[in-house]
Short mmCIF file of N, CA, C and O in Angstrom, two decimals:
data_model
loop_
_atom_site.label_atom_id
_atom_site.label_comp_id
_atom_site.label_asym_id
_atom_site.label_seq_id
_atom_site.Cartn_x
_atom_site.Cartn_y
_atom_site.Cartn_z
N MET A 280 -12.77 -28.08 2.46
CA MET A 280 -12.03 -27.66 3.64
C MET A 280 -12.96 -27.05 4.67
O MET A 280 -12.90 -27.37 5.84
N ALA A 281 -13.86 -26.17 4.24
CA ALA A 281 -14.76 -25.53 5.18
C ALA A 281 -15.65 -26.55 5.88
O ALA A 281 -15.93 -26.42 7.05
N LYS A 282 -16.06 -27.59 5.15
CA LYS A 282 -16.91 -28.61 5.75
C LYS A 282 -16.16 -29.34 6.86
O LYS A 282 -16.69 -29.57 7.94
N ALA A 283 -14.93 -29.73 6.59
CA ALA A 283 -14.13 -30.42 7.60
C ALA A 283 -13.93 -29.53 8.82
O ALA A 283 -14.00 -29.99 9.95
N LEU A 284 -13.69 -28.28 8.58
CA LEU A 284 -13.52 -27.36 9.70
C LEU A 284 -14.82 -27.22 10.48
O LEU A 284 -14.82 -27.10 11.69
N GLY A 285 -15.93 -27.23 9.75
CA GLY A 285 -17.23 -27.10 10.40
C GLY A 285 -17.49 -28.22 11.38
O GLY A 285 -18.16 -28.04 12.39
N CYS A 286 -16.98 -29.43 11.12
CA CYS A 286 -17.15 -30.56 12.01
C CYS A 286 -16.52 -30.30 13.37
O CYS A 286 -16.97 -30.84 14.37
N SER A 287 -15.50 -29.51 13.40
CA SER A 287 -14.83 -29.23 14.67
C SER A 287 -15.37 -27.97 15.34
O SER A 287 -14.85 -27.55 16.35
N GLY A 288 -16.39 -27.40 14.75
CA GLY A 288 -16.96 -26.19 15.32
C GLY A 288 -16.29 -24.92 14.85
O GLY A 288 -16.63 -23.84 15.30
N LEU A 289 -15.32 -25.03 13.97
CA LEU A 289 -14.61 -23.86 13.45
C LEU A 289 -15.01 -23.63 12.01
O LEU A 289 -15.40 -24.55 11.30
N ASP A 290 -14.93 -22.40 11.56
CA ASP A 290 -15.13 -22.12 10.15
C ASP A 290 -13.86 -21.50 9.59
O ASP A 290 -12.93 -21.18 10.32
N TYR A 291 -13.84 -21.35 8.27
CA TYR A 291 -12.65 -20.86 7.58
C TYR A 291 -12.18 -19.52 8.13
O TYR A 291 -11.00 -19.32 8.38
N ASP A 292 -13.11 -18.58 8.33
CA ASP A 292 -12.73 -17.25 8.79
C ASP A 292 -12.11 -17.27 10.18
O ASP A 292 -11.27 -16.44 10.50
N SER A 293 -12.52 -18.22 11.02
CA SER A 293 -11.98 -18.23 12.38
C SER A 293 -10.57 -18.79 12.45
O SER A 293 -9.87 -18.55 13.42
N VAL A 294 -10.14 -19.56 11.44
CA VAL A 294 -8.80 -20.10 11.46
C VAL A 294 -7.86 -19.40 10.49
O VAL A 294 -6.66 -19.60 10.52
N MET A 295 -8.40 -18.58 9.61
CA MET A 295 -7.57 -17.87 8.64
C MET A 295 -6.78 -16.76 9.34
O MET A 295 -7.32 -16.03 10.17
N ALA A 296 -5.50 -16.67 9.00
CA ALA A 296 -4.68 -15.61 9.58
C ALA A 296 -5.24 -14.25 9.20
O ALA A 296 -5.62 -14.02 8.06
N LYS A 297 -5.30 -13.37 10.14
CA LYS A 297 -5.79 -12.01 9.88
C LYS A 297 -4.64 -11.09 9.49
O LYS A 297 -4.86 -10.00 9.01
N LYS A 298 -3.42 -11.56 9.74
CA LYS A 298 -2.26 -10.77 9.40
C LYS A 298 -1.20 -11.71 8.82
O LYS A 298 -1.04 -12.83 9.29
N LEU A 299 -0.51 -11.24 7.81
CA LEU A 299 0.53 -12.02 7.16
C LEU A 299 1.84 -11.24 7.23
O LEU A 299 1.89 -10.08 6.81
N VAL A 300 2.87 -11.85 7.79
CA VAL A 300 4.20 -11.26 7.85
C VAL A 300 5.06 -12.09 6.91
O VAL A 300 5.19 -13.30 7.08
N ILE A 301 5.63 -11.42 5.91
CA ILE A 301 6.45 -12.10 4.91
C ILE A 301 7.85 -11.52 4.93
O ILE A 301 8.03 -10.31 4.80
N LYS A 302 8.82 -12.42 5.10
CA LYS A 302 10.23 -12.00 5.03
C LYS A 302 10.77 -12.52 3.70
O LYS A 302 10.75 -13.71 3.44
N VAL A 303 11.22 -11.59 2.86
CA VAL A 303 11.82 -11.98 1.58
C VAL A 303 13.32 -11.76 1.69
O VAL A 303 13.78 -10.67 1.98
N THR A 304 14.07 -12.86 1.50
CA THR A 304 15.52 -12.82 1.63
C THR A 304 16.21 -12.78 0.28
O THR A 304 17.41 -12.56 0.20
N ALA A 305 15.45 -13.01 -0.79
CA ALA A 305 16.01 -13.12 -2.13
C ALA A 305 15.73 -11.86 -2.94
O ALA A 305 14.71 -11.21 -2.75
N GLY A 306 16.64 -11.58 -3.84
CA GLY A 306 16.47 -10.47 -4.77
C GLY A 306 16.75 -10.97 -6.16
O GLY A 306 16.31 -12.06 -6.55
N ALA A 307 17.54 -10.23 -6.91
CA ALA A 307 17.89 -10.63 -8.28
C ALA A 307 18.71 -11.93 -8.28
O ALA A 307 18.77 -12.60 -9.30
N ASP A 308 19.28 -12.29 -7.14
CA ASP A 308 20.06 -13.52 -7.04
C ASP A 308 19.19 -14.78 -7.11
O ASP A 308 19.67 -15.85 -7.46
N ALA A 309 17.91 -14.67 -6.76
CA ALA A 309 16.95 -15.78 -6.81
C ALA A 309 15.60 -15.20 -7.23
O ALA A 309 14.69 -15.04 -6.42
N PRO A 310 15.47 -14.82 -8.52
CA PRO A 310 14.32 -14.04 -8.96
C PRO A 310 12.96 -14.72 -8.76
O PRO A 310 11.99 -14.04 -8.45
N GLU A 311 12.89 -16.02 -8.93
CA GLU A 311 11.58 -16.67 -8.76
C GLU A 311 11.12 -16.61 -7.31
O GLU A 311 9.96 -16.31 -7.04
N ARG A 312 12.01 -16.88 -6.39
CA ARG A 312 11.65 -16.81 -4.97
C ARG A 312 11.27 -15.39 -4.58
O ARG A 312 10.30 -15.17 -3.86
N CYS A 313 12.01 -14.43 -5.08
CA CYS A 313 11.72 -13.02 -4.81
C CYS A 313 10.34 -12.65 -5.33
O CYS A 313 9.53 -12.07 -4.62
N SER A 314 10.09 -13.00 -6.58
CA SER A 314 8.80 -12.67 -7.19
C SER A 314 7.64 -13.33 -6.47
O SER A 314 6.58 -12.74 -6.28
N GLN A 315 7.84 -14.58 -6.04
CA GLN A 315 6.79 -15.28 -5.30
C GLN A 315 6.43 -14.54 -4.02
O GLN A 315 5.25 -14.39 -3.69
N ALA A 316 7.42 -14.08 -3.30
CA ALA A 316 7.16 -13.37 -2.04
C ALA A 316 6.36 -12.10 -2.29
O ALA A 316 5.37 -11.84 -1.60
N PHE A 317 6.78 -11.30 -3.26
CA PHE A 317 6.07 -10.06 -3.57
C PHE A 317 4.66 -10.34 -4.08
O PHE A 317 3.72 -9.63 -3.74
N THR A 318 4.52 -11.38 -4.90
CA THR A 318 3.20 -11.73 -5.45
C THR A 318 2.25 -12.17 -4.34
O THR A 318 1.10 -11.71 -4.28
N VAL A 319 2.70 -13.06 -3.48
CA VAL A 319 1.86 -13.51 -2.37
C VAL A 319 1.47 -12.33 -1.48
O VAL A 319 0.31 -12.19 -1.09
N ALA A 320 2.41 -11.47 -1.19
CA ALA A 320 2.12 -10.30 -0.35
C ALA A 320 1.10 -9.39 -1.00
O ALA A 320 0.15 -8.93 -0.36
N ALA A 321 1.26 -9.12 -2.31
CA ALA A 321 0.33 -8.23 -3.01
C ALA A 321 -1.06 -8.84 -3.13
O ALA A 321 -2.07 -8.13 -2.99
N VAL A 322 -1.13 -10.13 -3.38
CA VAL A 322 -2.44 -10.81 -3.45
C VAL A 322 -3.13 -10.76 -2.09
O VAL A 322 -4.34 -10.53 -2.00
N ALA A 323 -2.37 -10.96 -1.02
CA ALA A 323 -2.94 -10.88 0.32
C ALA A 323 -3.49 -9.48 0.60
O ALA A 323 -4.59 -9.33 1.13
N VAL A 324 -2.73 -8.45 0.23
CA VAL A 324 -3.22 -7.07 0.42
C VAL A 324 -4.52 -6.87 -0.35
O VAL A 324 -5.49 -6.33 0.17
N ALA A 325 -4.54 -7.33 -1.60
CA ALA A 325 -5.74 -7.19 -2.43
C ALA A 325 -6.92 -7.97 -1.86
O ALA A 325 -8.08 -7.62 -2.12
N SER A 326 -6.64 -9.00 -1.07
CA SER A 326 -7.69 -9.82 -0.46
C SER A 326 -8.14 -9.28 0.89
O SER A 326 -8.97 -9.89 1.56
N GLY A 327 -7.55 -8.17 1.31
CA GLY A 327 -7.96 -7.55 2.56
C GLY A 327 -7.20 -8.02 3.79
O GLY A 327 -7.57 -7.69 4.91
N VAL A 328 -6.13 -8.77 3.59
CA VAL A 328 -5.32 -9.23 4.71
C VAL A 328 -4.32 -8.13 5.08
O VAL A 328 -3.78 -7.45 4.21
N GLU A 329 -4.09 -7.96 6.36
CA GLU A 329 -3.07 -7.02 6.82
C GLU A 329 -1.71 -7.65 6.55
O GLU A 329 -1.42 -8.75 7.03
N VAL A 330 -0.86 -6.96 5.77
CA VAL A 330 0.41 -7.53 5.33
C VAL A 330 1.58 -6.66 5.78
O VAL A 330 1.54 -5.44 5.64
N SER A 331 2.60 -7.33 6.27
CA SER A 331 3.87 -6.68 6.59
C SER A 331 4.95 -7.43 5.83
O SER A 331 5.20 -8.61 6.08
N LEU A 332 5.57 -6.77 4.86
CA LEU A 332 6.63 -7.36 4.05
C LEU A 332 7.97 -6.86 4.54
O LEU A 332 8.19 -5.65 4.63
N TRP A 333 8.87 -7.79 4.83
CA TRP A 333 10.21 -7.46 5.32
C TRP A 333 11.22 -7.71 4.23
O TRP A 333 11.29 -8.82 3.69
N LEU A 334 11.99 -6.70 3.89
CA LEU A 334 13.06 -6.80 2.90
C LEU A 334 14.36 -7.09 3.62
O LEU A 334 14.84 -6.27 4.41
N THR A 335 14.93 -8.27 3.35
CA THR A 335 16.17 -8.67 3.99
C THR A 335 17.11 -9.22 2.93
O THR A 335 16.69 -9.53 1.82
N GLY A 336 18.36 -9.37 3.27
CA GLY A 336 19.32 -9.90 2.31
C GLY A 336 19.32 -9.08 1.03
O GLY A 336 19.26 -7.86 1.06
N GLU A 337 19.37 -9.77 -0.10
CA GLU A 337 19.46 -9.08 -1.40
C GLU A 337 18.19 -8.32 -1.77
O GLU A 337 18.23 -7.42 -2.60
N SER A 338 17.06 -8.65 -1.15
CA SER A 338 15.84 -7.88 -1.44
C SER A 338 15.90 -6.48 -0.84
O SER A 338 15.09 -5.61 -1.17
N ALA A 339 16.87 -6.24 0.05
CA ALA A 339 17.01 -4.91 0.67
C ALA A 339 17.15 -3.81 -0.37
O ALA A 339 16.70 -2.69 -0.16
N TRP A 340 17.74 -4.13 -1.51
CA TRP A 340 17.94 -3.13 -2.56
C TRP A 340 16.63 -2.58 -3.09
O TRP A 340 16.59 -1.45 -3.59
N PHE A 341 15.53 -3.33 -2.97
CA PHE A 341 14.25 -2.86 -3.49
C PHE A 341 13.63 -1.76 -2.64
O PHE A 341 12.61 -1.18 -3.01
N ALA A 342 14.25 -1.44 -1.52
CA ALA A 342 13.79 -0.30 -0.71
C ALA A 342 14.23 1.03 -1.33
O ALA A 342 13.74 2.09 -0.94
N LEU A 343 15.14 0.97 -2.30
CA LEU A 343 15.66 2.18 -2.93
C LEU A 343 14.85 2.54 -4.17
O LEU A 343 14.41 1.65 -4.92
N PRO A 344 14.67 3.83 -4.43
CA PRO A 344 13.95 4.26 -5.62
C PRO A 344 14.57 3.69 -6.90
O PRO A 344 15.80 3.70 -7.06
N GLY A 345 13.73 3.19 -7.78
CA GLY A 345 14.16 2.71 -9.09
C GLY A 345 14.71 1.30 -9.13
O GLY A 345 14.84 0.71 -10.20
N ARG A 346 15.04 0.72 -8.00
CA ARG A 346 15.65 -0.61 -8.01
C ARG A 346 14.68 -1.71 -8.41
O ARG A 346 15.08 -2.67 -9.07
N ALA A 347 13.42 -1.60 -8.02
CA ALA A 347 12.44 -2.62 -8.41
C ALA A 347 12.25 -2.65 -9.93
O ALA A 347 12.01 -3.70 -10.52
N ALA A 348 12.40 -1.51 -10.58
CA ALA A 348 12.24 -1.43 -12.04
C ALA A 348 13.35 -2.18 -12.77
O ALA A 348 13.17 -2.57 -13.93
N GLU A 349 14.46 -2.41 -12.11
CA GLU A 349 15.58 -3.14 -12.72
C GLU A 349 15.36 -4.65 -12.68
O GLU A 349 16.06 -5.40 -13.36
N PHE A 350 14.41 -5.10 -11.88
CA PHE A 350 14.15 -6.54 -11.70
C PHE A 350 13.34 -7.07 -12.88
O PHE A 350 12.34 -6.50 -13.27
N GLU A 351 13.79 -8.19 -13.43
CA GLU A 351 13.09 -8.80 -14.55
C GLU A 351 12.91 -10.29 -14.32
O GLU A 351 13.85 -10.97 -13.91
N LEU A 352 11.70 -10.77 -14.57
CA LEU A 352 11.41 -12.19 -14.53
C LEU A 352 10.27 -12.45 -15.51
O LEU A 352 9.17 -11.93 -15.33
N PRO A 353 10.54 -13.22 -16.56
CA PRO A 353 9.50 -13.49 -17.55
C PRO A 353 8.25 -14.11 -16.92
O PRO A 353 8.33 -14.92 -16.00
N HIS A 354 7.10 -13.68 -17.42
CA HIS A 354 5.80 -14.20 -17.01
C HIS A 354 5.45 -13.88 -15.56
O HIS A 354 4.63 -14.58 -14.95
N ALA A 355 6.08 -12.89 -14.99
CA ALA A 355 5.79 -12.47 -13.62
C ALA A 355 5.25 -11.05 -13.63
O ALA A 355 5.56 -10.26 -14.52
N ALA A 356 4.44 -10.74 -12.63
CA ALA A 356 3.95 -9.37 -12.49
C ALA A 356 5.14 -8.44 -12.28
O ALA A 356 6.12 -8.82 -11.61
N PRO A 357 5.09 -7.23 -12.84
CA PRO A 357 6.20 -6.29 -12.65
C PRO A 357 6.41 -5.95 -11.17
O PRO A 357 5.47 -5.59 -10.47
N LEU A 358 7.62 -6.09 -10.72
CA LEU A 358 7.93 -5.85 -9.31
C LEU A 358 7.56 -4.43 -8.86
O LEU A 358 7.05 -4.27 -7.75
N PRO A 359 7.77 -3.40 -9.69
CA PRO A 359 7.36 -2.06 -9.23
C PRO A 359 5.86 -1.98 -8.93
O PRO A 359 5.47 -1.32 -7.97
N ASP A 360 5.04 -2.65 -9.71
CA ASP A 360 3.59 -2.64 -9.47
C ASP A 360 3.26 -3.35 -8.15
O ASP A 360 2.42 -2.87 -7.37
N LEU A 361 3.90 -4.48 -7.92
CA LEU A 361 3.65 -5.22 -6.68
C LEU A 361 4.11 -4.39 -5.47
O LEU A 361 3.38 -4.29 -4.48
N LEU A 362 5.27 -3.78 -5.58
CA LEU A 362 5.78 -2.95 -4.48
C LEU A 362 4.88 -1.75 -4.23
O LEU A 362 4.58 -1.42 -3.08
N ASP A 363 4.39 -1.13 -5.29
CA ASP A 363 3.48 0.01 -5.12
C ASP A 363 2.21 -0.41 -4.37
O ASP A 363 1.73 0.33 -3.50
N SER A 364 1.67 -1.57 -4.71
CA SER A 364 0.45 -2.03 -4.02
C SER A 364 0.73 -2.33 -2.56
O SER A 364 -0.12 -2.07 -1.69
N LEU A 365 1.92 -2.83 -2.27
CA LEU A 365 2.28 -3.11 -0.88
C LEU A 365 2.48 -1.82 -0.08
O LEU A 365 2.08 -1.72 1.07
N LEU A 366 3.11 -0.85 -0.71
CA LEU A 366 3.29 0.44 -0.04
C LEU A 366 1.96 1.14 0.20
O LEU A 366 1.79 1.83 1.20
N ALA A 367 1.01 0.95 -0.71
CA ALA A 367 -0.29 1.59 -0.58
C ALA A 367 -1.20 0.90 0.42
O ALA A 367 -1.97 1.56 1.13
N GLY A 368 -1.12 -0.43 0.50
CA GLY A 368 -2.09 -1.15 1.32
C GLY A 368 -1.51 -1.99 2.44
O GLY A 368 -2.26 -2.61 3.19
N GLY A 369 -0.21 -2.05 2.55
CA GLY A 369 0.43 -2.86 3.58
C GLY A 369 1.54 -2.07 4.25
O GLY A 369 1.55 -0.85 4.22
N ARG A 370 2.49 -2.81 4.80
CA ARG A 370 3.65 -2.19 5.43
C ARG A 370 4.90 -2.84 4.84
O ARG A 370 4.96 -4.06 4.70
N VAL A 371 5.89 -2.02 4.53
CA VAL A 371 7.15 -2.53 3.99
C VAL A 371 8.26 -2.07 4.93
O VAL A 371 8.37 -0.88 5.23
N THR A 372 9.05 -3.04 5.35
CA THR A 372 10.12 -2.77 6.31
C THR A 372 11.44 -3.28 5.76
O THR A 372 11.52 -4.40 5.25
N LEU A 373 12.46 -2.48 5.88
CA LEU A 373 13.82 -2.86 5.53
C LEU A 373 14.55 -3.23 6.82
O LEU A 373 14.54 -2.47 7.79
N CYS A 374 15.17 -4.40 6.82
CA CYS A 374 15.93 -4.89 7.97
C CYS A 374 17.06 -3.92 8.31
O CYS A 374 17.81 -3.48 7.43
N THR A 375 17.19 -3.59 9.58
CA THR A 375 18.21 -2.66 10.05
C THR A 375 19.61 -3.11 9.67
O THR A 375 20.40 -2.32 9.13
N GLN A 376 19.96 -4.35 9.97
CA GLN A 376 21.31 -4.83 9.68
C GLN A 376 21.56 -4.91 8.18
O GLN A 376 22.66 -4.60 7.71
N CYS A 377 20.54 -5.35 7.43
CA CYS A 377 20.69 -5.44 5.97
C CYS A 377 20.93 -4.06 5.37
O CYS A 377 21.73 -3.90 4.45
N ALA A 378 20.22 -3.06 5.89
CA ALA A 378 20.41 -1.69 5.43
C ALA A 378 21.82 -1.21 5.76
O ALA A 378 22.51 -0.64 4.90
N ALA A 379 22.26 -1.45 6.98
CA ALA A 379 23.59 -1.00 7.41
C ALA A 379 24.69 -1.65 6.56
O ALA A 379 25.66 -0.97 6.17
N ARG A 380 24.56 -2.94 6.26
CA ARG A 380 25.58 -3.62 5.45
C ARG A 380 25.66 -3.06 4.04
O ARG A 380 26.67 -3.22 3.37
N ARG A 381 24.59 -2.43 3.58
CA ARG A 381 24.55 -1.86 2.23
C ARG A 381 24.65 -0.34 2.24
O ARG A 381 24.42 0.31 1.23
N ASP A 382 24.94 0.23 3.40
CA ASP A 382 25.04 1.68 3.56
C ASP A 382 23.75 2.40 3.13
O ASP A 382 23.79 3.49 2.56
N ILE A 383 22.63 1.79 3.41
CA ILE A 383 21.32 2.39 3.12
C ILE A 383 20.81 3.04 4.40
O ILE A 383 20.79 2.41 5.46
N THR A 384 20.39 4.30 4.30
CA THR A 384 19.84 5.02 5.45
C THR A 384 18.38 5.36 5.19
O THR A 384 17.88 5.21 4.07
N GLU A 385 17.73 5.87 6.21
CA GLU A 385 16.32 6.25 6.09
C GLU A 385 16.10 7.31 5.01
O GLU A 385 15.05 7.34 4.36
N LYS A 386 17.07 8.16 4.79
CA LYS A 386 16.90 9.21 3.77
C LYS A 386 16.99 8.64 2.35
O LYS A 386 16.58 9.30 1.40
N ASP A 387 17.52 7.42 2.22
CA ASP A 387 17.69 6.80 0.91
C ASP A 387 16.47 6.03 0.42
O ASP A 387 16.31 5.84 -0.78
N VAL A 388 15.62 5.57 1.32
CA VAL A 388 14.57 4.62 0.96
C VAL A 388 13.32 5.30 0.39
O VAL A 388 13.12 6.50 0.56
N LEU A 389 12.53 4.50 -0.29
CA LEU A 389 11.25 4.96 -0.83
C LEU A 389 10.36 5.48 0.29
O LEU A 389 10.42 4.99 1.43
N ASP A 390 9.50 6.44 -0.04
CA ASP A 390 8.51 6.90 0.93
C ASP A 390 7.64 5.72 1.35
O ASP A 390 7.19 4.94 0.50
N GLY A 391 7.44 5.59 2.64
CA GLY A 391 6.60 4.52 3.16
C GLY A 391 7.37 3.30 3.63
O GLY A 391 6.81 2.43 4.29
N VAL A 392 8.66 3.22 3.33
CA VAL A 392 9.48 2.11 3.80
C VAL A 392 10.10 2.51 5.14
O VAL A 392 10.70 3.57 5.26
N ARG A 393 9.94 1.66 6.12
CA ARG A 393 10.57 1.92 7.42
C ARG A 393 11.77 0.99 7.57
O ARG A 393 11.87 -0.04 6.91
N ILE A 394 12.66 1.35 8.46
CA ILE A 394 13.81 0.50 8.79
C ILE A 394 13.61 0.06 10.24
O ILE A 394 13.40 0.88 11.13
N ALA A 395 13.65 -1.27 10.44
CA ALA A 395 13.46 -1.82 11.79
C ALA A 395 14.21 -3.14 11.89
O ALA A 395 14.58 -3.74 10.89
N GLY A 396 14.39 -3.58 13.14
CA GLY A 396 15.22 -4.76 13.38
C GLY A 396 14.46 -5.99 13.80
O GLY A 396 13.23 -6.05 13.78
N ALA A 397 15.23 -6.98 14.21
CA ALA A 397 14.72 -8.31 14.52
C ALA A 397 13.66 -8.29 15.63
O ALA A 397 12.70 -9.06 15.58
N GLN A 398 13.82 -7.41 16.61
CA GLN A 398 12.84 -7.36 17.69
C GLN A 398 11.45 -7.03 17.15
O GLN A 398 10.46 -7.64 17.56
N VAL A 399 11.36 -6.11 16.22
CA VAL A 399 10.08 -5.73 15.64
C VAL A 399 9.53 -6.88 14.78
O VAL A 399 8.34 -7.19 14.82
N PHE A 400 10.42 -7.54 14.03
CA PHE A 400 9.98 -8.69 13.22
C PHE A 400 9.40 -9.78 14.11
O PHE A 400 8.32 -10.31 13.84
N VAL A 401 10.09 -10.13 15.17
CA VAL A 401 9.61 -11.17 16.08
C VAL A 401 8.28 -10.77 16.70
O VAL A 401 7.34 -11.58 16.78
N GLN A 402 8.15 -9.53 17.12
CA GLN A 402 6.91 -9.03 17.70
C GLN A 402 5.76 -9.18 16.71
O GLN A 402 4.67 -9.65 17.06
N GLU A 403 5.98 -8.79 15.45
CA GLU A 403 4.94 -8.91 14.44
C GLU A 403 4.61 -10.37 14.15
O GLU A 403 3.45 -10.75 14.06
N ALA A 404 5.65 -11.19 13.99
CA ALA A 404 5.44 -12.58 13.60
C ALA A 404 4.72 -13.39 14.67
O ALA A 404 4.02 -14.35 14.35
N LEU A 405 4.87 -13.01 15.93
CA LEU A 405 4.25 -13.77 17.01
C LEU A 405 2.90 -13.19 17.46
O LEU A 405 2.32 -13.68 18.43
N GLY A 406 2.40 -12.20 16.74
CA GLY A 406 1.12 -11.61 17.10
C GLY A 406 -0.04 -12.58 16.90
O GLY A 406 0.03 -13.51 16.08
N ASP A 407 -1.09 -12.40 17.66
CA ASP A 407 -2.29 -13.23 17.53
C ASP A 407 -2.85 -13.12 16.11
O ASP A 407 -2.89 -12.04 15.53
N GLY A 408 -3.27 -14.25 15.58
CA GLY A 408 -3.88 -14.26 14.25
C GLY A 408 -2.91 -13.99 13.13
O GLY A 408 -3.32 -13.58 12.05
N THR A 409 -1.61 -14.21 13.37
CA THR A 409 -0.59 -13.89 12.38
C THR A 409 0.02 -15.17 11.81
O THR A 409 0.31 -16.11 12.53
N GLN A 410 0.22 -15.15 10.51
CA GLN A 410 0.96 -16.21 9.82
C GLN A 410 2.23 -15.59 9.27
O GLN A 410 2.18 -14.54 8.63
N ALA A 411 3.38 -16.22 9.51
CA ALA A 411 4.65 -15.73 9.01
C ALA A 411 5.17 -16.67 7.93
O ALA A 411 5.09 -17.89 8.07
N LEU A 412 5.68 -16.09 6.85
CA LEU A 412 6.29 -16.84 5.75
C LEU A 412 7.66 -16.26 5.47
O LEU A 412 7.85 -15.05 5.57
N VAL A 413 8.59 -17.12 5.07
CA VAL A 413 9.92 -16.66 4.69
C VAL A 413 10.23 -17.19 3.31
O VAL A 413 10.07 -18.39 3.04
N TYR A 414 10.64 -16.31 2.42
CA TYR A 414 11.04 -16.68 1.07
C TYR A 414 12.50 -16.38 0.88
O TYR A 414 13.01 -15.40 1.34
#
């Protein structure tokens, strides 16, 4: 891949996204999709990529203390560990409307989780050097 890019005068680092915005819409209702989103986000953080993970839909529950520990998926990294790494090295945001529909307020969420809406998501997703993924 790097060789092909080199032919056009570009290298891998110049085309690689410097920021990754991930919206996870699944929770315990679709455990594999949920786990994939958290895993990709945590691997990106560990790789030095700036990561913003958005909790929407059923994943909104993981903004609450202890809820990630209830998640189980065989042969997957423990969700609490992935969430801890994201809180330590990235940004975790709970969707405003998703929080409101579940009666979740800022006082309820884990330390480090912010609540923000679609305008902030769009702003982040459209930033220069940003790749957005939705799970």
